[in-house]
PDB file of C-alpha atoms in Angstrom:
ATOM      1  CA  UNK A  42      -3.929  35.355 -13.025  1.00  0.00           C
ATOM      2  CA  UNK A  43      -7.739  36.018 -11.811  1.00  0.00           C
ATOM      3  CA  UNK A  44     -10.779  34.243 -13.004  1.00  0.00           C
ATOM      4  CA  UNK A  45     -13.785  36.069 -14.135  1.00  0.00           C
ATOM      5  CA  UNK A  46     -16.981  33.059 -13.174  1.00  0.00           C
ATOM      6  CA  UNK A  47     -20.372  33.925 -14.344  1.00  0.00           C
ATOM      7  CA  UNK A  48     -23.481  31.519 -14.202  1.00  0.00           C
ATOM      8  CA  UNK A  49     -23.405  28.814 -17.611  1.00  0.00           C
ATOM      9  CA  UNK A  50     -26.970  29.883 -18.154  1.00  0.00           C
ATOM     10  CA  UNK A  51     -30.042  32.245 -17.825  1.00  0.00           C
ATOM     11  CA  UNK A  52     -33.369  32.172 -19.266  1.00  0.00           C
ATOM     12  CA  UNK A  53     -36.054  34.806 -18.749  1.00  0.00           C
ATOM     13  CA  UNK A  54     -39.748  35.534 -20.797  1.00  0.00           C
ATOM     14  CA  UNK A  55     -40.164  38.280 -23.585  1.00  0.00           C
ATOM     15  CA  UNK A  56     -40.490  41.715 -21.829  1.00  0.00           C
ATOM     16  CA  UNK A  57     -38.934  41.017 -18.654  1.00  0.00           C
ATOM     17  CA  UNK A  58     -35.761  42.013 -17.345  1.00  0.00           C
ATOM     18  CA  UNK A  59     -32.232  39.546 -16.483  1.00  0.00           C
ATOM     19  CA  UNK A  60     -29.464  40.349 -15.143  1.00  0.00           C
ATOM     20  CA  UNK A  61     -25.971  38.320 -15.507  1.00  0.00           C
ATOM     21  CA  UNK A  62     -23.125  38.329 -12.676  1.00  0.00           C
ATOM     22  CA  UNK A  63     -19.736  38.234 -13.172  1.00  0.00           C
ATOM     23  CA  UNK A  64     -17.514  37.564 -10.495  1.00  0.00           C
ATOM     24  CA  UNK A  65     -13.415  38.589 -10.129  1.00  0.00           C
ATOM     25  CA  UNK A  66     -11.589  36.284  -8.240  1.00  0.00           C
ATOM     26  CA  UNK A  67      -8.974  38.273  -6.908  1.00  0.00           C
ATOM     27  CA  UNK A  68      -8.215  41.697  -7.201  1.00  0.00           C
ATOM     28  CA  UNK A  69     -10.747  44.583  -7.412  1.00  0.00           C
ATOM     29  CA  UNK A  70     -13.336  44.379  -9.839  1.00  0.00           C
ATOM     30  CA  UNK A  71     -12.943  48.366  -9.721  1.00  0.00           C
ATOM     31  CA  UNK A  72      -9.087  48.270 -10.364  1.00  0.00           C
ATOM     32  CA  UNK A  73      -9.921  47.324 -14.101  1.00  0.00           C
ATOM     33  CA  UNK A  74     -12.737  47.680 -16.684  1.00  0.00           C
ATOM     34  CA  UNK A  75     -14.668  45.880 -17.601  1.00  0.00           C
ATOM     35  CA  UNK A  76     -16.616  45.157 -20.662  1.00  0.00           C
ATOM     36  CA  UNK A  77     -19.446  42.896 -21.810  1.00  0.00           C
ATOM     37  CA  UNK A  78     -19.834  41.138 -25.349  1.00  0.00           C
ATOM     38  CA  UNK A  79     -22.523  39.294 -26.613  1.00  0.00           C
ATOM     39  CA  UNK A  80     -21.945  36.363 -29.510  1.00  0.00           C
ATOM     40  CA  UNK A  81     -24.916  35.143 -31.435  1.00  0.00           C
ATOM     41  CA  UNK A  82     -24.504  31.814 -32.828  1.00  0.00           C
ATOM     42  CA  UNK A  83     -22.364  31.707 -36.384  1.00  0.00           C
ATOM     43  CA  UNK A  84     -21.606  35.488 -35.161  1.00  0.00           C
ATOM     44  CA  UNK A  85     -19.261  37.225 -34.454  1.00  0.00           C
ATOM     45  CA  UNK A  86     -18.537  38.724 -31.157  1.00  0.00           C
ATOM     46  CA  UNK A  87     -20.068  42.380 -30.519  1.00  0.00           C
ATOM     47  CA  UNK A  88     -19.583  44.715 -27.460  1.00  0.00           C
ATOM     48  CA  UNK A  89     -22.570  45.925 -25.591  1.00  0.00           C
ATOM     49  CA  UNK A  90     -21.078  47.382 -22.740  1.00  0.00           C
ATOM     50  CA  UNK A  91     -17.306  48.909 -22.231  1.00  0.00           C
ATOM     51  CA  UNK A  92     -15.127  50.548 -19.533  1.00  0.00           C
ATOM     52  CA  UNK A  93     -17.971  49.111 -16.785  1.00  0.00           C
ATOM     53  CA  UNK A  94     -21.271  51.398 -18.066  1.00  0.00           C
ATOM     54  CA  UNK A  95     -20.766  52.913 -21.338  1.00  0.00           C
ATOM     55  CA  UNK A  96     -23.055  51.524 -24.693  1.00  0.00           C
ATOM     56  CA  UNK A  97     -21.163  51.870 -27.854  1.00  0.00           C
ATOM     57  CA  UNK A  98     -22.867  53.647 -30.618  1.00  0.00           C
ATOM     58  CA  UNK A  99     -25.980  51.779 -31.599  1.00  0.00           C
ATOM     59  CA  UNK A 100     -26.417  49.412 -28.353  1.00  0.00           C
ATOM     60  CA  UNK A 101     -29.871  50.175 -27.139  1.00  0.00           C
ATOM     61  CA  UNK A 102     -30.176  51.629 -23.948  1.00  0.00           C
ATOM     62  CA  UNK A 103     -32.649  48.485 -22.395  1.00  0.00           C
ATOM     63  CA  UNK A 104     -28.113  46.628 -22.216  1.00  0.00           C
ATOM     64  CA  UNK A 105     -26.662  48.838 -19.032  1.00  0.00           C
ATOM     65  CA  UNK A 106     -23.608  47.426 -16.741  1.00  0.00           C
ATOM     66  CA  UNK A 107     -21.826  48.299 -13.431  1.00  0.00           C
ATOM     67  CA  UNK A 108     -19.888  46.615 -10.633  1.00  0.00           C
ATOM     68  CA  UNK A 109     -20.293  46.307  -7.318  1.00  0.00           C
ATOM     69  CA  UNK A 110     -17.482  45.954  -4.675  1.00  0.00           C
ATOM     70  CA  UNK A 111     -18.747  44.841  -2.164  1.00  0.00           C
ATOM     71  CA  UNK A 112     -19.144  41.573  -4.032  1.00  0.00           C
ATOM     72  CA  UNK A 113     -16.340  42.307  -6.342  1.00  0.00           C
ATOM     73  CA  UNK A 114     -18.348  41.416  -9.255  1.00  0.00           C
ATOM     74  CA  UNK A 115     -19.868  43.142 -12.301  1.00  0.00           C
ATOM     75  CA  UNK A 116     -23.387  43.182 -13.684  1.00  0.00           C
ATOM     76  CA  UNK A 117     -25.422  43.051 -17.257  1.00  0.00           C
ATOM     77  CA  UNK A 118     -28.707  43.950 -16.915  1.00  0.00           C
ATOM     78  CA  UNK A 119     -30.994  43.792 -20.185  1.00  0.00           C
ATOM     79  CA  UNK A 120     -34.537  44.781 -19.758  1.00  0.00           C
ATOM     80  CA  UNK A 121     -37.400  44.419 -22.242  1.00  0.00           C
ATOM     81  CA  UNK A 122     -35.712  41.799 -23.296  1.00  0.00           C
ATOM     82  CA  UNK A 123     -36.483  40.672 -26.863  1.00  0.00           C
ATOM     83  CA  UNK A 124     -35.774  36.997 -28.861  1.00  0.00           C
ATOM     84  CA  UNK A 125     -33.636  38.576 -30.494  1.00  0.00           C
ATOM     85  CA  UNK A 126     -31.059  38.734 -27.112  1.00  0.00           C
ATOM     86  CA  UNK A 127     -30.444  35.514 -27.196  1.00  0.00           C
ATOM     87  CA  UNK A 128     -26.922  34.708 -26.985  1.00  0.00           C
ATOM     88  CA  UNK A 129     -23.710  33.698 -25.281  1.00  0.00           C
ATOM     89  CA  UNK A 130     -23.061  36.446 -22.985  1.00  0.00           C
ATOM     90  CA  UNK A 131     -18.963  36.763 -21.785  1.00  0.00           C
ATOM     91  CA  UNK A 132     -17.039  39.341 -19.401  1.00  0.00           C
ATOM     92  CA  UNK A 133     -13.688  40.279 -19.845  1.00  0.00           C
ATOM     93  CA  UNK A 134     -11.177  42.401 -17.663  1.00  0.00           C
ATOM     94  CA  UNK A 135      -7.561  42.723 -17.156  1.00  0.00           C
ATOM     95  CA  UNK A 136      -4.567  42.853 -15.137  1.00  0.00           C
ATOM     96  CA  UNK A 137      -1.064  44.144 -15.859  1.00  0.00           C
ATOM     97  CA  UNK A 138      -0.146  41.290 -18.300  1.00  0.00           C
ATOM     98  CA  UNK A 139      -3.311  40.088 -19.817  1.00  0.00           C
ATOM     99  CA  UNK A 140      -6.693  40.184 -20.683  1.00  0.00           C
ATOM    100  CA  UNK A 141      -9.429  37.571 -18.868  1.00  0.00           C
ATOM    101  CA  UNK A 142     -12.797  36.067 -20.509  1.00  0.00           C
ATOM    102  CA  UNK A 143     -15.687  34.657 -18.084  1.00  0.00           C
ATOM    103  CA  UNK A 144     -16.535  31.577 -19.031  1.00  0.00           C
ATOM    104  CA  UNK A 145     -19.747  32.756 -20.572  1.00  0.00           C
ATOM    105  CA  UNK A 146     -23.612  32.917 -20.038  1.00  0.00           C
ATOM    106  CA  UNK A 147     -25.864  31.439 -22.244  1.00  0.00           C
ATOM    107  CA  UNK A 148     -28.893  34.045 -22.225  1.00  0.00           C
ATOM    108  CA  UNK A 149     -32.030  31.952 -23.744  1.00  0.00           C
ATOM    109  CA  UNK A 150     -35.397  33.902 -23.811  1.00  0.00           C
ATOM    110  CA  UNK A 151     -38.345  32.396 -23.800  1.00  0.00           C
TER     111      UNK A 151
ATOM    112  CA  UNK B 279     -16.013  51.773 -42.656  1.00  0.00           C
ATOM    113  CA  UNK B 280     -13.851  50.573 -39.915  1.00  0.00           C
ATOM    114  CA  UNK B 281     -13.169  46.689 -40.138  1.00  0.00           C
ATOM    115  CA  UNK B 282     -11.628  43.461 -39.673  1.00  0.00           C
ATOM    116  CA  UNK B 283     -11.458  40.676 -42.536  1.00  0.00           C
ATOM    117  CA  UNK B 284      -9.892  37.117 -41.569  1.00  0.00           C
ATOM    118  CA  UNK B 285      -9.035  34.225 -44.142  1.00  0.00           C
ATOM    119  CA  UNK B 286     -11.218  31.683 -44.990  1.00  0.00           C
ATOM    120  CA  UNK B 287     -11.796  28.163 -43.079  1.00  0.00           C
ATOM    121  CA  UNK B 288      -9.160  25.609 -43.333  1.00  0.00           C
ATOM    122  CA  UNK B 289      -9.211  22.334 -42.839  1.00  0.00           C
ATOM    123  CA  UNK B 290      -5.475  20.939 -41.650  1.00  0.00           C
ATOM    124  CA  UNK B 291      -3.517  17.254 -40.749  1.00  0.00           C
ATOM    125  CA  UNK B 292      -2.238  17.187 -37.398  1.00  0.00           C
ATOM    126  CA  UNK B 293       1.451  17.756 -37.684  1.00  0.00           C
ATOM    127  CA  UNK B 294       0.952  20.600 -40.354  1.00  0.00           C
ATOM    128  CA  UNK B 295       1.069  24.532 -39.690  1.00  0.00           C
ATOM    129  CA  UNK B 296      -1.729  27.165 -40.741  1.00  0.00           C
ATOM    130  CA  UNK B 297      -1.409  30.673 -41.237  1.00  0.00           C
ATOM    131  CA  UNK B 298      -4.882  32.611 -40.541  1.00  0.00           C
ATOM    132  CA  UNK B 299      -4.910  36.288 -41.597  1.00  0.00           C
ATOM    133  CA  UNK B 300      -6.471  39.301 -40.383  1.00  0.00           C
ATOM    134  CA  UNK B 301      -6.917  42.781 -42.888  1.00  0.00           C
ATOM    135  CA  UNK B 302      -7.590  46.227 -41.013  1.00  0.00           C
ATOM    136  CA  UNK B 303      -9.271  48.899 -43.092  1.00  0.00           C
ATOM    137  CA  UNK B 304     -11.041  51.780 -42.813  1.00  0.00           C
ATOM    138  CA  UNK B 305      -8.295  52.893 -40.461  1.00  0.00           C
ATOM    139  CA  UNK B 306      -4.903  53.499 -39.282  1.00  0.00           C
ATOM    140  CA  UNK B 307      -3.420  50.085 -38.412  1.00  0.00           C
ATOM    141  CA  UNK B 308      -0.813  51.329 -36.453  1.00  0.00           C
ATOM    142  CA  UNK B 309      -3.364  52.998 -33.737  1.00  0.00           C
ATOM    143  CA  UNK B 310      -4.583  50.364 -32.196  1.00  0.00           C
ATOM    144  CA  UNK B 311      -3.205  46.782 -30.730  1.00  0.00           C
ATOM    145  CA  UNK B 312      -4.603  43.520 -32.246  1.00  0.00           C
ATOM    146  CA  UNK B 313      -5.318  40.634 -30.165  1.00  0.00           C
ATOM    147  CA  UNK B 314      -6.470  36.885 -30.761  1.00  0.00           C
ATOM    148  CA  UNK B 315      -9.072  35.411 -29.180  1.00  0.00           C
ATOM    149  CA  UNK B 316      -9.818  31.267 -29.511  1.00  0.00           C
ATOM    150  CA  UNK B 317     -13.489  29.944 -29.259  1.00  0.00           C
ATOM    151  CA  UNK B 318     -13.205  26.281 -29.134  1.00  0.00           C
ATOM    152  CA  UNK B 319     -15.983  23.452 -29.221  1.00  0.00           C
ATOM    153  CA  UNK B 320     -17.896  23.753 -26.243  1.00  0.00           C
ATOM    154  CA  UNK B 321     -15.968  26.384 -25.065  1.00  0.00           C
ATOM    155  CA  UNK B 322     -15.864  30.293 -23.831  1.00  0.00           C
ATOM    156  CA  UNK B 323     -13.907  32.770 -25.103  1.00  0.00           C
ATOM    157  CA  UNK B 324      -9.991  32.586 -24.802  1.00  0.00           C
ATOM    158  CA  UNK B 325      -7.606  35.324 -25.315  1.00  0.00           C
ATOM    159  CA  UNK B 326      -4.328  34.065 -26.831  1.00  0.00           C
ATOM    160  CA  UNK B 327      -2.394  36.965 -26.583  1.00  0.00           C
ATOM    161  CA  UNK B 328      -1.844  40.740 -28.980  1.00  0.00           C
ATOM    162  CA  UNK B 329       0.358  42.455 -31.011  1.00  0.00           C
ATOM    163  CA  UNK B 330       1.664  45.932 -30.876  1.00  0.00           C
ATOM    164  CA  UNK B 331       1.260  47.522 -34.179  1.00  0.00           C
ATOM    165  CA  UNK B 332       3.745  49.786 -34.202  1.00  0.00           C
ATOM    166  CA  UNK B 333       6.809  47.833 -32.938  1.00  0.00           C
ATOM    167  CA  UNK B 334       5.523  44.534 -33.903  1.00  0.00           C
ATOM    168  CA  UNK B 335       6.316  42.975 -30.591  1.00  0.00           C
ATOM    169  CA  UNK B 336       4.399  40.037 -29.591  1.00  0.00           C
ATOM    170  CA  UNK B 337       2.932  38.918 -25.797  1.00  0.00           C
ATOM    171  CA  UNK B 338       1.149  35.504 -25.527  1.00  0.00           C
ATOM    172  CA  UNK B 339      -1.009  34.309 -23.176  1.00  0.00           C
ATOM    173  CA  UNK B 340      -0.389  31.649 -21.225  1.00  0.00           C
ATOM    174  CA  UNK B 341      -1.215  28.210 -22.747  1.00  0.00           C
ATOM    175  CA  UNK B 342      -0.313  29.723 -26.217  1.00  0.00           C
ATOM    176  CA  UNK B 343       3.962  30.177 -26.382  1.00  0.00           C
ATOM    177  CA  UNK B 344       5.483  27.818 -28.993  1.00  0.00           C
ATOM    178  CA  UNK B 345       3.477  27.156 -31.101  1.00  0.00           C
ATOM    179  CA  UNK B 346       1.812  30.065 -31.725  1.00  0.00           C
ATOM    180  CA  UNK B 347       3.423  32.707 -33.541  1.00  0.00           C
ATOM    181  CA  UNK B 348       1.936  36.328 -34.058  1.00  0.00           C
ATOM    182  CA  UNK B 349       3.193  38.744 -37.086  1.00  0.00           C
ATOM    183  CA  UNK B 350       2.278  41.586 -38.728  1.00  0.00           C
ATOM    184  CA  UNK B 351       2.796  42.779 -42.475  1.00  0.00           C
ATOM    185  CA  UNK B 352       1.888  46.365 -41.708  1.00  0.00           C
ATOM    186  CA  UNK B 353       2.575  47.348 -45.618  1.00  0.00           C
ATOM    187  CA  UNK B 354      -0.814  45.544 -46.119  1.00  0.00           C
ATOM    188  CA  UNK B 355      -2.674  46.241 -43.035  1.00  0.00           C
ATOM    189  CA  UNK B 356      -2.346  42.757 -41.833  1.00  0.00           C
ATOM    190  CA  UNK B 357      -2.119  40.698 -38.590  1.00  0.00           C
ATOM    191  CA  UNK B 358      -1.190  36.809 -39.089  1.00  0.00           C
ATOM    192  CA  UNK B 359      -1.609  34.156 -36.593  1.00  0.00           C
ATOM    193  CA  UNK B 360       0.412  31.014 -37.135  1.00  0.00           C
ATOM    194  CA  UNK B 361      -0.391  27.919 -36.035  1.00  0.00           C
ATOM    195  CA  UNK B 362       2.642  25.235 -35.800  1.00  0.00           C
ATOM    196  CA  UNK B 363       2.623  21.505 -35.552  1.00  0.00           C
ATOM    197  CA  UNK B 364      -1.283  21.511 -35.453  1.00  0.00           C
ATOM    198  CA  UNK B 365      -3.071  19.137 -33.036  1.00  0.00           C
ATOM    199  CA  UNK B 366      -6.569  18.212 -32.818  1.00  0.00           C
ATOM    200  CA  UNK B 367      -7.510  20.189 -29.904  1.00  0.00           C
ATOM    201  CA  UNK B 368      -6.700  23.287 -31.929  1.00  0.00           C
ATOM    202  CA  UNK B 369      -9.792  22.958 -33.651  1.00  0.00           C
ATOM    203  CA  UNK B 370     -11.218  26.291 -33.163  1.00  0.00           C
ATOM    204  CA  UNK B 371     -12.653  29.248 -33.994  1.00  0.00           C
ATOM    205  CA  UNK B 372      -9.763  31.846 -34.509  1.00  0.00           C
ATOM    206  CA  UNK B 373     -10.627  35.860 -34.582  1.00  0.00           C
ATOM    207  CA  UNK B 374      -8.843  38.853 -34.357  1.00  0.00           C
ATOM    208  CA  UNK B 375     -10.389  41.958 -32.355  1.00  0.00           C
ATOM    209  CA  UNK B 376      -9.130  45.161 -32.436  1.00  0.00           C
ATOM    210  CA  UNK B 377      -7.858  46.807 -28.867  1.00  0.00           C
ATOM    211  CA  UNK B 378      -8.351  50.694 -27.864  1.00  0.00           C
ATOM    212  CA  UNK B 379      -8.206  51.907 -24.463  1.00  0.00           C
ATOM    213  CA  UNK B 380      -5.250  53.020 -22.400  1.00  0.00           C
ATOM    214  CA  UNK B 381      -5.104  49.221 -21.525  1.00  0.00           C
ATOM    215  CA  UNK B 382      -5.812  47.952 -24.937  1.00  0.00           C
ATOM    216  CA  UNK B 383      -8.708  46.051 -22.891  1.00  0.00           C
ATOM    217  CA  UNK B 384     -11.435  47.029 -24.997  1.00  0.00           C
ATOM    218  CA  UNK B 385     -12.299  44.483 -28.060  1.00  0.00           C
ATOM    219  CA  UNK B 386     -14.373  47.191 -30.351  1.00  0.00           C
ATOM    220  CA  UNK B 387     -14.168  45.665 -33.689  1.00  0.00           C
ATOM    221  CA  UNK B 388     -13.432  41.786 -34.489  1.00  0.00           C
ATOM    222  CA  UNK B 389     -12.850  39.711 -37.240  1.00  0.00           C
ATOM    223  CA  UNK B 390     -15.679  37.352 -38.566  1.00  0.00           C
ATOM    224  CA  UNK B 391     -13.666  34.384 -37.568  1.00  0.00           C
ATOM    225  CA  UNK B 392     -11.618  31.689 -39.255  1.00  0.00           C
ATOM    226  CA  UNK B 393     -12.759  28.160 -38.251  1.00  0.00           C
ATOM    227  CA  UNK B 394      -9.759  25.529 -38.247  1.00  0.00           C
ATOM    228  CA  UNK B 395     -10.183  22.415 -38.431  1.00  0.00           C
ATOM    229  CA  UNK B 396      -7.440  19.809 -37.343  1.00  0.00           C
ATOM    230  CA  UNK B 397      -7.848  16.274 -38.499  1.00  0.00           C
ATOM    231  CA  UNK B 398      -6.629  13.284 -39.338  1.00  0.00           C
TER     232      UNK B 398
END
């Protein structure tokens, strides 16, 4: 099995723009998709980004993703960031067999 | 509209088994996987493992064979996680997330959540 690591936390001010790695341990980050998900607290989970880039239907466009593979890691970058973004923040890809969670990022905005 | 509703919170005695539920509507259950996915205290996400829907053939994750049973009652649109001889580190948040894609790898509707509590 690979690992997906991102940072534990991030904080950044009203307005401004963050970004939040996500690194695959082995194997391509490009073999696989990869989608983002964002869990506010007594939430449920909700996807902002799938299949590396794409928004579903009513994700505003300030959430956008992509990888890179030259560092074989994936990216969330939310600008104009608003209190309301303030969340847990987790990756998840695949192999063959199973599906793979980062560990998380805890986005506080401030 | 499209949608996932999971039992209710349950508190349990280690030793005991739980059965968490998970209702599809709005859709045909049969066209997409379910998975599981475990939040624990302090924890990230954790994916436990899916279900096909149409031949009701489970796959676990590792960390969750056992124990952990996944079934389906597709009469009623339902997905059912069971939980046997309970321990306290299976104090959790439990949901079930829908899975499309040609890899199933994309979670686009979950549960709510069923918080389990295991203790003595």
């Amino acid at each position: 099995n690979f690992m997906l690591t991102q940072p534990h936390s991030v904080s950044e001010s009203p307005g401004k723009t963050v970004t939040i790695s996500c690194t695959r341990s082995s194997g391509s980050i490009a073999s696989n998709y990869v989608q983002w998900y964002q869990r506010r607290p007594g939430s449920a989970p909700t996807a902002v980004i799938y299949e590396d880039n794409q928004r579903p239907s009513g994700v505003p466009d300030r959430f956008s993703g992509s990888i890179d593979s030259s560092s074989n890691s994936a990216s969330l970058t939310i600008s104009g960031l608003k209190t309301e973004d303030e969340a847990d923040y987790y990756c998840q890809s695949y192999d063959s067999r199973n599906q793979v969670f980062g560990g998380g990022t805890k986005l506080t905005v401030l | 509209q499209e949608q996932l509703v999971q039992s209710g919170s349950d508190l349990k005695k280690p030793g005991a088994s739980l059965k968490v539920s998970c209702k599809a509507s709005g859709y045909k259950f049969t066209d997409f996987t379910l998975n599981w996915v475990r939040l624990a205290p302090g924890q990230g996400l954790e994916w436990m493992g899916w279900i096909n829907t149409n031949t009701g053939n489970p796959a676990y994750a590792q960390g969750f064979t056992g124990r952990f049973v996944f079934s389906l009652d597709t009469s009623v649109s339902t997905a059912y996680l069971q939980i046997n001889s309970l321990k306290t580190e299976d104090t959790a948040i439990y949901y079930c997330a829908r899975g499309r894609g040609v890899s199933r790898h994309y979670f686009d509707s979950w549960g709510q959540g069923t918080l389990v509590t295991v203790s003595s």
